[in-house]
CSV table of C-alpha atoms in Angstrom, one decimal:
chain,number,residue,atom,x,y,z
A,20,MET,CA,72.5,0.6,205.5
A,21,MET,CA,74.2,4.1,205.2
A,22,PHE,CA,72.5,7.2,207.5
A,23,PRO,CA,72.7,10.1,206.3
A,24,PHE,CA,74.0,11.3,209.4
A,25,THR,CA,75.9,9.1,211.4
A,26,SER,CA,75.9,11.4,214.6
A,27,ASP,CA,73.7,14.6,216.0
A,28,ALA,CA,76.8,17.0,215.5
A,29,ASP,CA,76.8,15.8,212.2
A,30,MET,CA,73.0,17.1,211.9
A,31,SER,CA,73.2,20.5,213.2
A,32,ARG,CA,76.6,21.4,211.1
A,33,ASP,CA,74.8,20.6,207.8
A,34,PHE,CA,71.7,22.4,209.1
A,35,GLN,CA,74.0,25.6,210.6
A,36,ALA,CA,75.2,25.5,206.9
A,37,LEU,CA,72.3,27.4,205.6
A,38,ALA,CA,72.9,30.0,208.6
A,39,PRO,CA,75.3,30.9,210.5
A,40,PRO,CA,75.8,30.8,214.0
A,41,ILE,CA,74.3,32.3,217.2
A,42,LEU,CA,74.8,35.9,214.9
A,43,PRO,CA,72.8,39.0,216.1
A,44,TRP,CA,71.0,40.7,213.0
A,45,GLY,CA,69.6,43.8,214.7
A,46,PRO,CA,68.1,45.3,217.7
A,47,ASN,CA,65.0,44.6,219.4
A,48,THR,CA,63.5,47.7,218.1
A,49,SER,CA,60.1,47.8,216.0
A,50,GLY,CA,61.8,49.5,213.3
A,51,PRO,CA,60.4,51.5,210.4
A,52,PHE,CA,56.5,51.3,209.2
A,53,PHE,CA,56.7,51.8,205.8
A,54,THR,CA,60.7,52.0,204.6
A,55,GLY,CA,62.0,47.7,205.3
A,56,THR,CA,64.9,46.0,206.0
A,57,ALA,CA,67.8,45.3,204.3
A,58,GLU,CA,68.4,42.1,206.9
A,59,VAL,CA,67.0,38.1,206.3
A,60,GLU,CA,65.3,36.6,209.5
A,61,PRO,CA,68.7,33.2,210.3
A,62,ILE,CA,67.0,30.4,209.6
A,63,GLY,CA,64.7,28.8,212.1
A,64,SER,CA,63.7,32.1,213.1
A,65,TRP,CA,60.0,33.9,212.6
A,66,TYR,CA,58.4,37.3,213.2
A,67,LEU,CA,54.3,37.8,213.5
A,68,GLU,CA,53.7,41.8,212.7
A,69,PRO,CA,50.1,43.4,212.9
A,70,PHE,CA,50.1,46.3,212.1
A,71,ALA,CA,47.2,49.7,212.5
A,72,TYR,CA,47.4,52.6,210.2
A,73,ASP,CA,44.2,54.8,210.0
A,74,TYR,CA,43.2,56.8,207.2
A,75,ILE,CA,41.4,60.2,208.8
A,76,THR,CA,41.4,63.2,206.0
A,77,PRO,CA,40.3,66.3,208.2
A,78,GLY,CA,36.8,67.7,206.4
A,79,ILE,CA,35.4,64.2,205.9
A,80,SER,CA,33.5,62.5,208.5
A,81,ALA,CA,35.0,59.3,207.0
A,82,SER,CA,38.1,57.0,208.0
A,83,SER,CA,39.8,53.7,206.7
A,84,LEU,CA,41.5,51.7,209.2
A,85,TYR,CA,43.9,49.1,207.6
A,86,MET,CA,45.2,46.5,209.6
A,87,PRO,CA,48.3,44.1,207.4
A,88,MET,CA,49.6,40.9,209.5
A,89,ARG,CA,52.6,40.2,208.6
A,90,LEU,CA,54.2,37.0,209.2
A,91,ALA,CA,58.7,36.6,207.6
A,92,VAL,CA,60.1,33.6,208.2
A,93,GLY,CA,63.7,33.2,207.7
A,94,LEU,CA,64.9,30.5,204.7
A,95,GLY,CA,68.4,30.4,205.0
A,96,HIS,CA,71.2,31.1,202.3
A,97,ASN,CA,69.5,34.1,202.8
A,98,LEU,CA,66.7,34.2,201.9
A,99,GLU,CA,63.1,35.3,203.4
A,100,PHE,CA,59.0,35.1,202.7
A,101,ASP,CA,56.6,37.0,204.0
A,102,THR,CA,52.8,37.2,204.0
A,103,PHE,CA,50.7,40.9,204.1
A,104,LEU,CA,47.0,39.9,205.3
A,105,PRO,CA,44.9,42.9,205.5
A,106,LEU,CA,42.2,43.6,207.1
A,107,ILE,CA,40.5,47.0,207.0
A,108,GLN,CA,37.8,48.1,208.7
A,109,ASN,CA,36.1,51.2,206.2
A,110,TRP,CA,33.7,53.7,208.0
A,111,GLN,CA,31.4,56.8,206.0
A,112,GLY,CA,29.3,59.1,208.1
A,113,VAL,CA,26.8,61.3,208.0
A,114,ASP,CA,27.5,63.5,205.1
A,115,ALA,CA,24.8,66.0,203.4
A,116,SER,CA,26.7,67.6,201.0
A,117,GLN,CA,27.3,64.3,199.2
A,118,GLY,CA,24.3,63.0,199.5
A,119,ILE,CA,24.6,60.3,202.4
A,120,ASP,CA,21.7,60.4,203.7
A,121,HIS,CA,22.7,57.2,206.7
A,122,SER,CA,26.4,56.2,207.5
A,123,ALA,CA,28.5,52.8,206.6
A,124,SER,CA,30.6,50.4,207.4
A,125,HIS,CA,32.8,47.4,206.5
A,126,PHE,CA,34.9,44.6,208.0
A,127,GLY,CA,37.0,42.1,205.2
A,128,VAL,CA,40.2,41.2,204.2
A,129,GLY,CA,42.3,43.3,201.3
A,130,ASN,CA,44.5,42.6,198.3
A,131,THR,CA,47.3,39.1,200.3
A,132,HIS,CA,50.7,40.2,200.3
A,133,PHE,CA,54.0,37.8,199.3
A,134,GLU,CA,57.3,38.7,199.2
A,135,VAL,CA,60.7,36.9,198.7
A,136,LYS,CA,63.7,39.0,200.5
A,137,TRP,CA,67.1,37.7,199.0
A,138,GLU,CA,70.1,39.4,200.8
A,139,LEU,CA,72.7,40.6,199.1
A,140,THR,CA,75.2,42.2,201.5
A,141,SER,CA,75.2,42.2,204.6
A,142,ASP,CA,76.7,45.1,207.3
A,143,ALA,CA,80.6,44.5,208.0
A,144,ASP,CA,80.8,47.3,210.1
A,145,VAL,CA,77.9,48.6,212.9
A,146,TYR,CA,80.7,50.8,214.1
A,147,GLU,CA,82.3,52.5,210.9
A,148,PRO,CA,79.7,54.4,208.6
A,149,LEU,CA,81.4,54.4,205.3
A,150,VAL,CA,81.7,50.8,205.1
A,151,ARG,CA,79.6,48.6,203.9
A,152,PRO,CA,75.5,48.2,204.3
A,153,ALA,CA,73.6,45.6,203.7
A,154,ILE,CA,72.1,45.3,200.1
A,155,SER,CA,68.3,43.3,199.5
A,156,LEU,CA,66.4,43.1,196.9
A,157,THR,CA,62.5,41.9,197.3
A,158,PHE,CA,60.5,40.4,194.9
A,159,ASP,CA,56.5,41.0,195.5
A,160,PHE,CA,53.4,39.9,194.9
A,161,TRP,CA,50.0,40.8,194.9
A,162,VAL,CA,46.4,38.9,194.6
A,163,PRO,CA,43.2,40.7,194.5
A,164,SER,CA,41.6,39.1,196.9
A,165,GLY,CA,40.3,42.8,198.4
A,166,GLN,CA,36.4,42.6,197.2
A,167,TYR,CA,36.6,45.2,194.0
A,168,GLN,CA,33.0,44.0,192.1
A,169,ASN,CA,29.3,44.4,192.9
A,170,LEU,CA,29.6,46.6,195.4
A,171,ASN,CA,26.0,47.9,197.1
A,172,PRO,CA,25.1,51.6,196.5
A,173,GLN,CA,24.2,51.7,199.9
A,174,ASP,CA,27.9,51.0,201.5
A,175,TYR,CA,28.9,54.2,199.8
A,176,GLY,CA,31.8,52.6,198.8
A,177,THR,CA,33.4,51.0,202.0
A,178,ASP,CA,32.2,47.4,201.1
A,179,GLN,CA,35.4,48.1,198.3
A,180,LEU,CA,38.3,46.0,199.8
A,181,GLY,CA,40.9,46.1,196.6
A,182,ASN,CA,41.6,47.3,193.1
A,183,GLY,CA,40.9,44.6,192.0
A,184,THR,CA,44.7,43.6,190.2
A,185,TYR,CA,47.4,41.3,190.6
A,186,ASN,CA,50.2,43.4,190.9
A,187,GLU,CA,54.3,42.6,190.7
A,188,GLY,CA,56.5,44.9,192.0
A,189,VAL,CA,60.5,44.6,192.7
A,190,PHE,CA,62.4,46.9,195.5
A,191,VAL,CA,66.1,47.7,196.4
A,192,LEU,CA,66.4,47.3,200.7
A,193,VAL,CA,69.3,49.0,201.8
A,194,ARG,CA,70.5,49.3,205.9
A,195,LYS,CA,73.4,50.7,207.1
A,196,HIS,CA,74.0,50.6,211.3
A,197,VAL,CA,76.2,53.0,213.1
A,198,LYS,CA,75.8,52.3,216.6
A,199,PRO,CA,73.5,53.5,218.4
A,200,PHE,CA,72.1,54.8,214.6
A,201,MET,CA,71.0,53.0,211.2
A,202,PHE,CA,69.5,54.5,208.5
A,203,TYR,CA,67.4,52.5,206.1
A,204,LEU,CA,66.1,53.2,202.3
A,205,GLN,CA,63.7,50.9,200.1
A,206,VAL,CA,63.2,52.4,196.3
A,207,GLY,CA,60.7,50.2,194.1
A,208,ASP,CA,57.9,49.9,191.3
A,209,ILE,CA,55.6,47.8,191.6
A,210,ILE,CA,53.1,46.6,187.4
A,211,GLU,CA,49.4,46.8,188.0
A,212,ASN,CA,47.7,44.8,185.7
A,213,PRO,CA,45.0,45.3,183.9
A,214,SER,CA,41.5,44.8,185.9
A,215,THR,CA,37.5,44.6,185.1
A,216,VAL,CA,35.3,47.0,187.6
A,217,GLY,CA,31.8,48.8,187.5
A,218,ALA,CA,29.6,50.9,189.3
A,219,GLY,CA,30.3,52.6,192.2
A,220,TYR,CA,34.4,51.8,192.1
A,221,THR,CA,37.2,54.1,194.0
A,222,PHE,CA,40.5,54.0,192.1
A,223,ASN,CA,44.3,54.3,194.0
A,224,ASN,CA,43.9,58.0,194.6
A,225,GLY,CA,40.9,57.3,197.0
A,226,THR,CA,39.3,60.8,195.2
A,227,GLY,CA,38.2,59.5,191.3
A,228,GLN,CA,34.7,56.9,191.7
A,229,LEU,CA,32.8,55.9,188.6
A,230,PRO,CA,29.3,56.1,188.0
A,231,LEU,CA,27.4,53.9,189.3
A,232,THR,CA,25.8,53.4,186.1
A,233,THR,CA,29.2,52.2,184.3
A,234,THR,CA,29.2,48.3,184.3
A,235,ASN,CA,32.3,46.2,182.7
A,236,PHE,CA,35.1,49.2,182.8
A,237,HIS,CA,38.3,47.9,180.8
A,238,MET,CA,40.9,49.7,183.8
A,239,VAL,CA,44.5,50.5,183.1
A,240,ASP,CA,46.6,51.7,186.0
A,241,GLY,CA,50.1,53.5,185.8
A,242,ASN,CA,52.4,52.6,186.3
A,243,LEU,CA,53.1,52.9,191.0
A,244,THR,CA,56.8,54.2,192.2
A,245,TYR,CA,57.4,53.6,195.8
A,246,TYR,CA,60.5,55.5,197.6
A,247,ALA,CA,60.6,55.6,201.5
A,248,GLY,CA,63.4,56.8,203.8
A,249,ALA,CA,63.9,56.4,208.1
A,250,PHE,CA,66.7,57.1,210.7
A,251,GLU,CA,66.0,55.6,214.0
A,252,HIS,CA,68.6,56.4,216.9
A,253,VAL,CA,68.6,53.0,219.2
A,254,VAL,CA,68.3,55.3,223.1
A,255,ASN,CA,69.0,52.6,225.2
A,256,THR,CA,69.4,49.1,223.8
A,257,GLU,CA,68.8,46.8,225.9
A,258,TRP,CA,65.4,48.5,225.8
A,259,GLY,CA,64.6,49.2,222.0
A,260,ALA,CA,63.8,53.1,223.4
A,261,GLY,CA,64.4,55.3,220.4
A,262,TYR,CA,62.8,57.5,217.6
A,263,LEU,CA,62.7,57.8,214.2
A,264,LEU,CA,61.8,60.2,212.1
A,265,GLU,CA,60.5,58.8,208.5
A,266,PHE,CA,59.7,59.8,204.9
A,267,TYR,CA,57.2,57.9,202.3
A,268,GLY,CA,55.6,59.0,199.5
A,269,GLU,CA,54.3,57.0,196.0
A,270,THR,CA,53.7,58.5,193.1
A,271,GLN,CA,51.8,56.4,190.4
A,272,SER,CA,51.7,57.6,186.6
A,273,GLY,CA,49.8,58.3,183.4
A,274,THR,CA,51.5,55.4,181.5
A,275,ASN,CA,51.6,51.4,182.4
A,276,LEU,CA,55.0,50.0,181.6
A,277,PHE,CA,53.8,46.6,180.2
A,278,PHE,CA,49.9,47.6,178.9
A,279,GLY,CA,50.5,51.2,177.9
A,280,ALA,CA,48.6,54.9,179.1
A,281,ALA,CA,46.3,54.8,181.3
A,282,ASN,CA,42.6,55.3,181.8
A,283,ALA,CA,42.8,55.7,185.7
A,284,PRO,CA,44.6,58.7,187.8
A,285,SER,CA,47.4,59.3,187.9
A,286,TRP,CA,48.4,61.1,191.4
A,287,SER,CA,50.8,61.5,194.3
A,288,PHE,CA,51.9,61.6,197.3
A,289,PHE,CA,54.5,62.6,200.3
A,290,TRP,CA,54.9,62.4,204.4
A,291,LEU,CA,57.3,62.5,206.9
A,292,ALA,CA,56.3,60.6,209.8
A,293,PRO,CA,58.0,60.8,213.5
A,294,GLU,CA,58.0,57.9,215.1
A,295,VAL,CA,58.4,56.1,219.3
A,296,GLU,CA,59.9,51.9,220.1
A,297,LEU,CA,60.3,50.6,222.9
A,298,THR,CA,61.0,46.2,223.6
A,299,TRP,CA,58.9,44.3,226.5
A,300,PRO,CA,59.5,41.9,227.1
A,301,HIS,CA,62.8,40.0,225.3
A,302,THR,CA,64.7,37.2,226.4
A,303,GLN,CA,67.4,35.2,223.6
A,304,LYS,CA,63.9,33.4,222.6
A,305,PHE,CA,60.9,35.5,222.5
A,306,ALA,CA,61.0,39.7,222.2
A,307,ALA,CA,57.9,42.0,222.0
A,308,THR,CA,58.3,45.1,220.4
A,309,TRP,CA,55.5,48.0,220.4
A,310,GLY,CA,55.9,50.7,217.7
A,311,ALA,CA,53.4,54.4,217.8
A,312,GLY,CA,53.9,57.2,215.6
A,313,VAL,CA,52.3,59.9,213.0
A,314,ALA,CA,52.4,59.9,209.2
A,315,LEU,CA,52.4,64.0,208.3
A,316,PRO,CA,51.4,64.8,204.9
A,317,VAL,CA,53.8,67.5,203.2
A,318,TYR,CA,53.0,67.1,199.4
A,319,GLN,CA,49.9,66.0,197.5
A,320,SER,CA,49.3,66.0,194.0
A,321,ASN,CA,45.2,64.2,192.7
A,322,TYR,CA,45.5,62.9,196.4
A,323,PRO,CA,43.3,63.4,199.9
A,324,HIS,CA,45.2,65.6,202.3
A,325,THR,CA,45.2,62.9,204.3
A,326,TYR,CA,47.0,62.4,208.5
A,327,THR,CA,47.9,58.9,209.7
A,328,PRO,CA,48.2,57.5,213.3
A,329,MET,CA,50.1,54.1,213.4
A,330,GLY,CA,50.6,51.2,215.6
A,331,THR,CA,52.2,47.6,215.9
A,332,VAL,CA,53.8,45.3,217.7
A,333,THR,CA,56.2,42.7,217.2
A,334,LEU,CA,56.2,39.5,217.7
A,335,TYR,CA,60.2,37.4,217.3
A,336,PHE,CA,60.3,33.9,218.1
A,337,ASN,CA,63.9,33.6,217.9
A,338,GLY,CA,65.9,29.5,216.6
A,339,PRO,CA,69.4,29.0,217.3
A,340,PHE,CA,71.4,30.6,214.0
A,341,GLY,CA,69.9,34.3,214.9
A,342,TYR,CA,68.0,36.5,217.6
A,343,ARG,CA,67.3,40.0,219.0
A,344,GLY,CA,69.7,41.4,220.5
A,345,MET,CA,72.3,43.6,220.7
């Protein structure tokens, strides 16, 4: 009988064909909050990254704590698979001017996000600024797992955890490492499929809401453009200590690329976010990176003036074909 491998060495060589052997692919840092990185995880490596975004609008006694749990797994062949399972805690306080006579809160799961990342090029030289950067494409899909129908009027919208749409998106990601600095860019387009929503539904801009008498409203959202970028300075590479300045914006138009004129409100915003980061502990097999920051509103159109404190920890489990570290 013939076996596919004649020795452990043969098995190892076949496995290494999926990824470069013992290749560092980035320093121990948490990175930006809104801008993805163009590098993919090597096969055998993965990480778990819970985030927390606390959306606060001054003058309004309400808030929303958005906590996506990200799992990223290296697949080999320059591919990575990511899932984002968002946990959401909404709160509404008493507001007599809006007819809200009691507080309400609701906790649950939002829309689930799946992503496949394909790295097209790697960073050619981390010491030269004018050489080829790392470039990737991502193909994204959202499932409406968050509650959006049969909302309870007594919850004042806190029980709405999703928008009821299946979404598809394509993004371009760029990262250039010029020690001790890193530059990130992400631009993409999201198609939101039509959905049927009902009484009390709040649109994507967080302000427009359907009357309580509405039933079976056929909603069409406009095209959604996403853009973000970041500058990162790694002050201490051993501890992954550094700071970032990030920008982030979204624009939803009045027309859907595939489904025609939208009947949901159009809106846009632009934020700036200073952030800090630190790694502890870190070994060749495991690293935990911590990040914190706040997103500050610069511009908004038909969108709330929102301040967003943020935090994250990334738990890297490093495989045999690449590791987080310098």
